[in-house]
PDB file of C-alpha atoms in Angstrom:
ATOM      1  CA  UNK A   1      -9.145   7.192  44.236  1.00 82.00           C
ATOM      2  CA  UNK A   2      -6.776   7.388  41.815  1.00 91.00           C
ATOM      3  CA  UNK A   3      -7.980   9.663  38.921  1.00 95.00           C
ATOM      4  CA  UNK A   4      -5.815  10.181  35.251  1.00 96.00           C
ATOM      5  CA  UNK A   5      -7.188  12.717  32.830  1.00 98.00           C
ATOM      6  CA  UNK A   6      -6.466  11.236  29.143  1.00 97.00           C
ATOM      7  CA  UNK A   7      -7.418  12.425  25.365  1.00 98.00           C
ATOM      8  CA  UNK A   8      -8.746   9.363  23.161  1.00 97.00           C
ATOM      9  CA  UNK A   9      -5.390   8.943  22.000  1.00 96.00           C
ATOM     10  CA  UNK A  10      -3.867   8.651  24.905  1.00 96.00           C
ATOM     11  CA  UNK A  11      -5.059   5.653  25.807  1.00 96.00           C
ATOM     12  CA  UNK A  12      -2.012   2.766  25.770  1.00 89.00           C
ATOM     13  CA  UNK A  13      -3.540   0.574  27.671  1.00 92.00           C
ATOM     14  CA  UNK A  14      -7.348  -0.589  28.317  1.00 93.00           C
ATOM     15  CA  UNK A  15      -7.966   0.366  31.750  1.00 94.00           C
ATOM     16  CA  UNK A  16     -10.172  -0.974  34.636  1.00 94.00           C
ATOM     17  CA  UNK A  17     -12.449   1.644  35.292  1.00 97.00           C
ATOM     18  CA  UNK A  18     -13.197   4.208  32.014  1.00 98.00           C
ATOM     19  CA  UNK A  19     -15.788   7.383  32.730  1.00 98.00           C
ATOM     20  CA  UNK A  20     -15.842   8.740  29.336  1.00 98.00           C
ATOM     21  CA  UNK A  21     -16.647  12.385  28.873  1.00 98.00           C
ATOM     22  CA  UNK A  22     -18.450  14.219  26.057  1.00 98.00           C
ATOM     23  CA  UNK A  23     -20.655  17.190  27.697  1.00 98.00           C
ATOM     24  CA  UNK A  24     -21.481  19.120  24.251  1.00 97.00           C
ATOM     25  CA  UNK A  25     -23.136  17.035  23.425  1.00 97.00           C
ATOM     26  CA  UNK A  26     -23.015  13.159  23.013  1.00 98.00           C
ATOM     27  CA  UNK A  27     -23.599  12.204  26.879  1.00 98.00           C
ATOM     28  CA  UNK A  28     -25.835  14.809  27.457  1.00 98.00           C
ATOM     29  CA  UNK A  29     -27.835  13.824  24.198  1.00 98.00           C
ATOM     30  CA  UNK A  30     -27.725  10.104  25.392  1.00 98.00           C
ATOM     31  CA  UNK A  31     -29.268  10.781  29.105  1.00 98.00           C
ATOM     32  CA  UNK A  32     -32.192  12.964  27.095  1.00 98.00           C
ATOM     33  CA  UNK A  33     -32.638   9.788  25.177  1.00 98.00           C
ATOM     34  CA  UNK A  34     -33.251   7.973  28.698  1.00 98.00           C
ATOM     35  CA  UNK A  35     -34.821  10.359  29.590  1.00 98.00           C
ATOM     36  CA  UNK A  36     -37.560  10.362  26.613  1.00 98.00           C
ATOM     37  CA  UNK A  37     -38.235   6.726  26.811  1.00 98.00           C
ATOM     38  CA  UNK A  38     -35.192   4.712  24.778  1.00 98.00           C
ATOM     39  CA  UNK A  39     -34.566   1.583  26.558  1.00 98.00           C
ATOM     40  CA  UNK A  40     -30.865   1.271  25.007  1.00 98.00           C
ATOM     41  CA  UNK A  41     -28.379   3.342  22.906  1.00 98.00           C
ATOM     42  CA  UNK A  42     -25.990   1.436  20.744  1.00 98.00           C
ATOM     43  CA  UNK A  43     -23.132   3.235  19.801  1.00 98.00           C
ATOM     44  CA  UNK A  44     -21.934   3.216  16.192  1.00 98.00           C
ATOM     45  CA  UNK A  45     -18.187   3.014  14.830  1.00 97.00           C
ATOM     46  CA  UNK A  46     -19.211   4.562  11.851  1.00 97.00           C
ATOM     47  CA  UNK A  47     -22.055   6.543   9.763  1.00 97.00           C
ATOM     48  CA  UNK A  48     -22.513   3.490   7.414  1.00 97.00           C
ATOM     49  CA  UNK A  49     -22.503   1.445  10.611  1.00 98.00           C
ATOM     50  CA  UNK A  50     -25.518   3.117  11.835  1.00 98.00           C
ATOM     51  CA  UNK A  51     -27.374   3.104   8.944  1.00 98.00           C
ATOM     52  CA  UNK A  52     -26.647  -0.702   8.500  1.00 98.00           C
ATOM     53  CA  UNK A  53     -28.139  -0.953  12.117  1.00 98.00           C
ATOM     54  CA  UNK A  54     -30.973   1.317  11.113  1.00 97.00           C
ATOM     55  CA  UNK A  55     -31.731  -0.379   7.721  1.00 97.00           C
ATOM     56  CA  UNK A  56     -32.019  -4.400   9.823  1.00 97.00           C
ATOM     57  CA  UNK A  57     -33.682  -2.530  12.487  1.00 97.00           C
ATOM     58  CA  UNK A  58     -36.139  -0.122  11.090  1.00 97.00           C
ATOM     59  CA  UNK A  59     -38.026   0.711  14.547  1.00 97.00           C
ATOM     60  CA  UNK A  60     -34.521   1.749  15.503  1.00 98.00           C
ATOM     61  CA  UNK A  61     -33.788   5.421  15.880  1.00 98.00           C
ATOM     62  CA  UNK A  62     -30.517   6.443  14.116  1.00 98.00           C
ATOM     63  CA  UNK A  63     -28.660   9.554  15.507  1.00 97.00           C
ATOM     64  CA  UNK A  64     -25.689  11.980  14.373  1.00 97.00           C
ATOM     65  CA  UNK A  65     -23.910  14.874  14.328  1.00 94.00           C
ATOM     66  CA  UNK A  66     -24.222  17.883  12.151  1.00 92.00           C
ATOM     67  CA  UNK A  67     -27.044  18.881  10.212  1.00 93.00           C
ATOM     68  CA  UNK A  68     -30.297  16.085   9.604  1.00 93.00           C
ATOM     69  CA  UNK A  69     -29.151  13.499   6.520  1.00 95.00           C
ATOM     70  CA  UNK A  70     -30.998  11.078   5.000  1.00 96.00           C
ATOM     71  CA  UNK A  71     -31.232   7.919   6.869  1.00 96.00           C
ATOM     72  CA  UNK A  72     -30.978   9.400  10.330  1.00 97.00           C
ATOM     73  CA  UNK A  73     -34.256  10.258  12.484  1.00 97.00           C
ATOM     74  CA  UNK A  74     -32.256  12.993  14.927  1.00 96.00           C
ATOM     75  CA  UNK A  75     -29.460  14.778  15.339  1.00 96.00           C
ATOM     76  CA  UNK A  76     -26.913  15.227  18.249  1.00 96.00           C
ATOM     77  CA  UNK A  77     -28.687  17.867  19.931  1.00 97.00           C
ATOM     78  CA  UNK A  78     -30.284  17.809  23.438  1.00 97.00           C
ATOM     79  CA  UNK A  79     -32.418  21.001  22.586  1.00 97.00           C
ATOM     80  CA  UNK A  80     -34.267  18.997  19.784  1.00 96.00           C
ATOM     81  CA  UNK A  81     -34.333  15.302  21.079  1.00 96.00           C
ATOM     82  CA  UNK A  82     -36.086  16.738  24.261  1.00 93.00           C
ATOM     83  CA  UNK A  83     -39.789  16.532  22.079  1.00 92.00           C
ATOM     84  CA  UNK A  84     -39.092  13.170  21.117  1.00 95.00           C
ATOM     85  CA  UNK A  85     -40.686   9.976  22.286  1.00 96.00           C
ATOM     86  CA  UNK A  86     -38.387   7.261  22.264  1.00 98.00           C
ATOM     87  CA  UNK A  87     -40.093   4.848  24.593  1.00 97.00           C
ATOM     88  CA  UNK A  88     -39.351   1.748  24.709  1.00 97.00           C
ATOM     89  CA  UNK A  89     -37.283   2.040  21.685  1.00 98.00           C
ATOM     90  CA  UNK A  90     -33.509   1.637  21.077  1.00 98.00           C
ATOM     91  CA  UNK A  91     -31.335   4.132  19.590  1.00 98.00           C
ATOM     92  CA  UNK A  92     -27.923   4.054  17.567  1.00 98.00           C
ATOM     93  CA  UNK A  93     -25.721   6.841  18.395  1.00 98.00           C
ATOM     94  CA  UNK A  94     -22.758   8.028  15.863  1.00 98.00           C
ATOM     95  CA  UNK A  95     -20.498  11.405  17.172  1.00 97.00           C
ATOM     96  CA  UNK A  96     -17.415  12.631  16.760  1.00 94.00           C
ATOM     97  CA  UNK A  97     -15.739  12.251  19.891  1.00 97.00           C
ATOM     98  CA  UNK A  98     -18.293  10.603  22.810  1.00 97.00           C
ATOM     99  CA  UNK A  99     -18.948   7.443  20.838  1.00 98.00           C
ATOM    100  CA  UNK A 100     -15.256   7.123  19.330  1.00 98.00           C
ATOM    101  CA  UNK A 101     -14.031   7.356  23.308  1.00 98.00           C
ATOM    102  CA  UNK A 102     -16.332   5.057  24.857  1.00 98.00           C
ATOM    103  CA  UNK A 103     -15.896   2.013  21.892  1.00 98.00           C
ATOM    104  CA  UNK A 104     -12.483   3.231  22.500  1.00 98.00           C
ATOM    105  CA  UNK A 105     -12.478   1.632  26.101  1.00 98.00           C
ATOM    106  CA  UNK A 106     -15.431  -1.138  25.250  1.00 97.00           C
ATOM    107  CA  UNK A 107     -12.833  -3.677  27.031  1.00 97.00           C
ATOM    108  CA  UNK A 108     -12.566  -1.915  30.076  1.00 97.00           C
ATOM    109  CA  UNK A 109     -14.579  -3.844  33.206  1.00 96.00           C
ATOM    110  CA  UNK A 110     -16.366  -0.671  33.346  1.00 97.00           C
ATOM    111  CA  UNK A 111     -17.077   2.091  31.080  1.00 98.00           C
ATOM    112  CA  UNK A 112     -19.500   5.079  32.746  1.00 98.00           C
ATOM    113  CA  UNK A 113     -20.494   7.937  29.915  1.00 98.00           C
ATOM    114  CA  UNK A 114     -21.297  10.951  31.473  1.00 98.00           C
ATOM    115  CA  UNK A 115     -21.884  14.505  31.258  1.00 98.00           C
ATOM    116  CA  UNK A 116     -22.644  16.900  33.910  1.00 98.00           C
ATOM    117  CA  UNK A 117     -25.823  15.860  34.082  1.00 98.00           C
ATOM    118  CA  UNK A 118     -25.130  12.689  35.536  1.00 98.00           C
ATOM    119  CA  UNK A 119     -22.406  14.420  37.189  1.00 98.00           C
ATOM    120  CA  UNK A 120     -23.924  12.746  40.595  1.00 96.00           C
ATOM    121  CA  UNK A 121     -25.330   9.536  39.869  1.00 97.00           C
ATOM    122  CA  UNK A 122     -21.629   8.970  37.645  1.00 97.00           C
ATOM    123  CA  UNK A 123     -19.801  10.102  41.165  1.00 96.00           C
ATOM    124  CA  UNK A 124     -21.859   8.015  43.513  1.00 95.00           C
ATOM    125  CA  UNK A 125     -21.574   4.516  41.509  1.00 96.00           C
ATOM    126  CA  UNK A 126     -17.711   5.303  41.796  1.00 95.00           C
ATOM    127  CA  UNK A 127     -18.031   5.989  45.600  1.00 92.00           C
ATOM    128  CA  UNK A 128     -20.302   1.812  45.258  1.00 89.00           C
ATOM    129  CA  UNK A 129     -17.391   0.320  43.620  1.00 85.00           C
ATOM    130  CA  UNK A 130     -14.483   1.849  45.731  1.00 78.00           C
ATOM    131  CA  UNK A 131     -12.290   1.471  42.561  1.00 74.00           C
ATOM    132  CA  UNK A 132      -8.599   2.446  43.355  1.00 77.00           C
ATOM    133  CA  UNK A 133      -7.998   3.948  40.097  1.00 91.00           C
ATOM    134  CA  UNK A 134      -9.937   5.557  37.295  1.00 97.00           C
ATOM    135  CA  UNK A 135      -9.358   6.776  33.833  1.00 98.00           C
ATOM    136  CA  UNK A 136     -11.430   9.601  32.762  1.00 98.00           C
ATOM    137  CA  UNK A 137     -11.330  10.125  28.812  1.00 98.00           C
ATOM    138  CA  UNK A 138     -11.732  13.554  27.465  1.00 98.00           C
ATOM    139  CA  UNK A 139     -13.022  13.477  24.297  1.00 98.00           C
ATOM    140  CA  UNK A 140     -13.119  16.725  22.524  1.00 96.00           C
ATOM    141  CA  UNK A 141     -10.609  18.532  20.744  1.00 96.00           C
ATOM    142  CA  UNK A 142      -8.281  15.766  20.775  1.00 93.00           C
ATOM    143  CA  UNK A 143      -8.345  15.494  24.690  1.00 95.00           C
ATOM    144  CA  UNK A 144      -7.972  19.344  25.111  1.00 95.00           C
ATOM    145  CA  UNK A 145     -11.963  20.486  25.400  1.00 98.00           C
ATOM    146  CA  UNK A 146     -12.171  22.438  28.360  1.00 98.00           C
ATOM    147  CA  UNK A 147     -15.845  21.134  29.283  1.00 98.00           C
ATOM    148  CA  UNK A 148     -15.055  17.932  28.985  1.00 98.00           C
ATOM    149  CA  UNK A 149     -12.101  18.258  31.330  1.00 98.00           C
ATOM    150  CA  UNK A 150     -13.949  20.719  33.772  1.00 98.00           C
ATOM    151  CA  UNK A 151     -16.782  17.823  33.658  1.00 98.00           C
ATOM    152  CA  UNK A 152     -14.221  14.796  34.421  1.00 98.00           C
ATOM    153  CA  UNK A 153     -12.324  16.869  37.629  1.00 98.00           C
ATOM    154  CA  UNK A 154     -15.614  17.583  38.966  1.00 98.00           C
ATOM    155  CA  UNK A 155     -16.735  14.429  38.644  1.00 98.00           C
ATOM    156  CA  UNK A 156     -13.625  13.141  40.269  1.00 97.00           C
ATOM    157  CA  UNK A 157     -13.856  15.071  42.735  1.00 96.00           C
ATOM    158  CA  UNK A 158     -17.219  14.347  43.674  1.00 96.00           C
ATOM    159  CA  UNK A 159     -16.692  10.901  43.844  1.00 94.00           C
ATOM    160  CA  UNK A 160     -14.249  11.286  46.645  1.00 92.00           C
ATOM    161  CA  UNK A 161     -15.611  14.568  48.328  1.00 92.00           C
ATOM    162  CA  UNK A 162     -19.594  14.585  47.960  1.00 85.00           C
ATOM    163  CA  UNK A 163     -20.063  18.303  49.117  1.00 89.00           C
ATOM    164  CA  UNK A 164     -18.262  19.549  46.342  1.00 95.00           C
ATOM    165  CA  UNK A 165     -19.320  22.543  44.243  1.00 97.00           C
ATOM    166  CA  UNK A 166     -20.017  22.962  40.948  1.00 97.00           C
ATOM    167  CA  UNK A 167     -19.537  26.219  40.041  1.00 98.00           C
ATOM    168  CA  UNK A 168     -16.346  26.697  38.959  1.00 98.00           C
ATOM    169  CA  UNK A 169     -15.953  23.719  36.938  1.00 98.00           C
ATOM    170  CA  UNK A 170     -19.554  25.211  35.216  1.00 98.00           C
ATOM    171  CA  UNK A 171     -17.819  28.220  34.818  1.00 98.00           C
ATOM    172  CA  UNK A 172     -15.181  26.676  32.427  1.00 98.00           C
ATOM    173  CA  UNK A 173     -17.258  24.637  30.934  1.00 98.00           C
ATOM    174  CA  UNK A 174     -19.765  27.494  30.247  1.00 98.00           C
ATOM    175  CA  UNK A 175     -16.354  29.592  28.824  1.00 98.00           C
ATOM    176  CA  UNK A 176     -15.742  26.353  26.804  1.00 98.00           C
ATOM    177  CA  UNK A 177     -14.959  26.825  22.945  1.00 97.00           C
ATOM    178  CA  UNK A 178     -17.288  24.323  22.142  1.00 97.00           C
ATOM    179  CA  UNK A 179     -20.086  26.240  24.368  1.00 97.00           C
ATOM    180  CA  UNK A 180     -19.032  29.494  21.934  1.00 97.00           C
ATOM    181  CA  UNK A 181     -19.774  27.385  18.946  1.00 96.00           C
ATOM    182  CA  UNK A 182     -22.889  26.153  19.799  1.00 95.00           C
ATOM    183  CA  UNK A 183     -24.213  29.893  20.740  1.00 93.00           C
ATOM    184  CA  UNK A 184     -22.678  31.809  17.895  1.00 93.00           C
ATOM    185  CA  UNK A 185     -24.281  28.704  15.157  1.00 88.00           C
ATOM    186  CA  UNK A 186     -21.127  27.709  14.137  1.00 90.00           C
ATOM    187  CA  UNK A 187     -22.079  23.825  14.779  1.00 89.00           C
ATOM    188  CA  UNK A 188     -25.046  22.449  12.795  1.00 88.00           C
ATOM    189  CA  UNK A 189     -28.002  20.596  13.797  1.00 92.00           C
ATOM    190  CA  UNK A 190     -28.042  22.325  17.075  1.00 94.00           C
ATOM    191  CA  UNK A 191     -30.595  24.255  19.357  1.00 96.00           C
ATOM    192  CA  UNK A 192     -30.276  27.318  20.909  1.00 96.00           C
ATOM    193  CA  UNK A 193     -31.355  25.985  24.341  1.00 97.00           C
ATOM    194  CA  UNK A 194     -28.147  23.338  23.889  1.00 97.00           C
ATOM    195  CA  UNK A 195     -25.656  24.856  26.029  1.00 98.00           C
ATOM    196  CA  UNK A 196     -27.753  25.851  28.903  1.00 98.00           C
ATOM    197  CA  UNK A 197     -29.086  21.957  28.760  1.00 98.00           C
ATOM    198  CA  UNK A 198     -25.589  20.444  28.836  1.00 98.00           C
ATOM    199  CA  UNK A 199     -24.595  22.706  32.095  1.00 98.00           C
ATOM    200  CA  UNK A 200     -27.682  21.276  33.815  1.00 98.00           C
ATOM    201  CA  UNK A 201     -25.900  19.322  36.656  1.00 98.00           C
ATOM    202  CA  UNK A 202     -27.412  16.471  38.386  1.00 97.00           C
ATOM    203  CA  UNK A 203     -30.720  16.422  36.057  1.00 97.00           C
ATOM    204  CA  UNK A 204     -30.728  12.918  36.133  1.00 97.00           C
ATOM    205  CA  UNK A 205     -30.894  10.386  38.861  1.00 96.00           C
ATOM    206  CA  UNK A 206     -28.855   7.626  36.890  1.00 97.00           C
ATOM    207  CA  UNK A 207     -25.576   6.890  35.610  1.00 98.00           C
ATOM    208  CA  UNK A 208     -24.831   5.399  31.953  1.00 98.00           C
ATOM    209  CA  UNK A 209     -23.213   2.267  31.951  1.00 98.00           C
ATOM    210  CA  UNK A 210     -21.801   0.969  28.346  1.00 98.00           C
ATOM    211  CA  UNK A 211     -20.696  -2.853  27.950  1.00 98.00           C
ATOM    212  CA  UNK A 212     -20.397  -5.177  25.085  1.00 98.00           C
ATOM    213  CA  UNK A 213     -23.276  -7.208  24.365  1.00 97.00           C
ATOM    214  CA  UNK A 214     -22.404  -9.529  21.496  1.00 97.00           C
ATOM    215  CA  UNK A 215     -20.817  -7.498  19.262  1.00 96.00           C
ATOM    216  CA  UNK A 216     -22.390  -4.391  20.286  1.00 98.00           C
ATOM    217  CA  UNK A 217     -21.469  -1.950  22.507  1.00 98.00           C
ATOM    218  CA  UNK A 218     -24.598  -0.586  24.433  1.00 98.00           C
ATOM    219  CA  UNK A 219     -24.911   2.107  27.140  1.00 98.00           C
ATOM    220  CA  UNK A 220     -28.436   1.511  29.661  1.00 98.00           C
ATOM    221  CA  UNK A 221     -29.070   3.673  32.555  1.00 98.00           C
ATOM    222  CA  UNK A 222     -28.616   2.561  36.095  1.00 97.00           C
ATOM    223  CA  UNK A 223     -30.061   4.408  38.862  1.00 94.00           C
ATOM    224  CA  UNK A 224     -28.146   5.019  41.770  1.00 89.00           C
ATOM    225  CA  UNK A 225     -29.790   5.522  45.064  1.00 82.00           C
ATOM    226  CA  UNK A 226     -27.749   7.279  47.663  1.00 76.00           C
ATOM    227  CA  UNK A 227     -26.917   4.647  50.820  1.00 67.00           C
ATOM    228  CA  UNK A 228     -29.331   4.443  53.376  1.00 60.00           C
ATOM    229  CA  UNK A 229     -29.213   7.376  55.895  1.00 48.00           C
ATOM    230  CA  UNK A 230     -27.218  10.038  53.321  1.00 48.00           C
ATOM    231  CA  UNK A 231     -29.069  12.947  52.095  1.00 41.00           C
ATOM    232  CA  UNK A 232     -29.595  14.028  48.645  1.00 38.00           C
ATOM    233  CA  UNK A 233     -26.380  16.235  47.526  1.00 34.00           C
TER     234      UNK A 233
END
């Protein structure tokens, strides 16, 4: 498998296979979501966008960065959307970097969001589809974030070498600046259980798959199984 490592702005062309990366904290605030019930995320191009969404939808949950604001029911932060009950409901994510990178590929014949915990499910439906090549989009700091990087290799590599171990791509991640924000406060609207939560790899048994549906571009979980015979990694 061919893997290529790009920032959102990178991106020249749409490509076949996107796996777009935001570990702290969009994708790891998305599988929580799954997690607590929510049947669908839409993702947002915009804050008035979302509360658009929110305002024709009201049993919709509307979620952003930064600190609580009027209009929105949660905040990007795993720590806190953990207690929620979102069964059965759908939710309308807006972030600064996951969301902008996966609408950024919504033309791709395949866009995976993923974080590291995912990391598995994310690895094995790439091992299903035997795709050739695959672009993974790092979306923080401009394509520089070192967790989202550290996430995306490790991913890649598990896809083509299941045995692979995490700890050294955790490592990184855990040394991330964005993991020093998020412990030192510097980043509102966040827990202090966040960072440990988004290093949690393999917490859940599905991947996220994102694809237009009408003019909306939704992510759904899909579980995964492993093939018939293999044992659980």
């Amino acid at each position: 498998m061919d893997s290529r490592f790009v920032g959102i702005a990178e991106l020249a062309e749409v490509p076949a296979v996107a796996v777009v990366v935001d570990v702290m904290r969009a994708f790891t605030v998305a599988a929580w979501a799954f997690a607590q019930g929510a049947e669908r995320i839409v993702l947002a191009e915009s804050l008035d966008e979302a509360l658009a969404l929110k305002a024709r939808h009201p049993d919709w949950a509307a979620l952003k960065d930064g600190p609580p604001a009027p209009g929105f029911d949660m905040v990007n932060s795993p720590g806190l959307l953990r207690s929620a009950d979102l069964r059965g409901r759908t939710v309308v994510q807006k972030t600064t970097a996951g969301t902008v990178g996966a609408l950024a590929v919504k033309d791709a014949s395949l866009v995976l969001c993923a974080g590291f915990v995912v990391a598995e499910a994310t690895a094995r439906l790439l091992r299903t589809r035997r795709s050739s090549g695959v672009t993974f989009v790092v979306t923080g700091e401009d394509g520089q974030a070192e967790e989202d990087l550290a996430c995306a290799q490790y991913i890649a590599r598990r896809a083509t070498e299941a045995g692979t171990d995490a700890t050294a791509f955790l490592r990184r991640a855990a040394g991330s600046r964005a993991a020093a924000e998020l412990a030192q406060g510097v980043r509102q609207g966040a827990h202090p259980d966040d960072v440990a939560l988004c290093l949690e790899v393999d917490r859940f048994p599905f991947a996220m798959v994102a694809a237009l549906e009408g003019p909306l571009m939704v992510v759904r979980p899909r579980a995964v199984p492993p093939p018939a015979g293999d044992a659980v990694i």
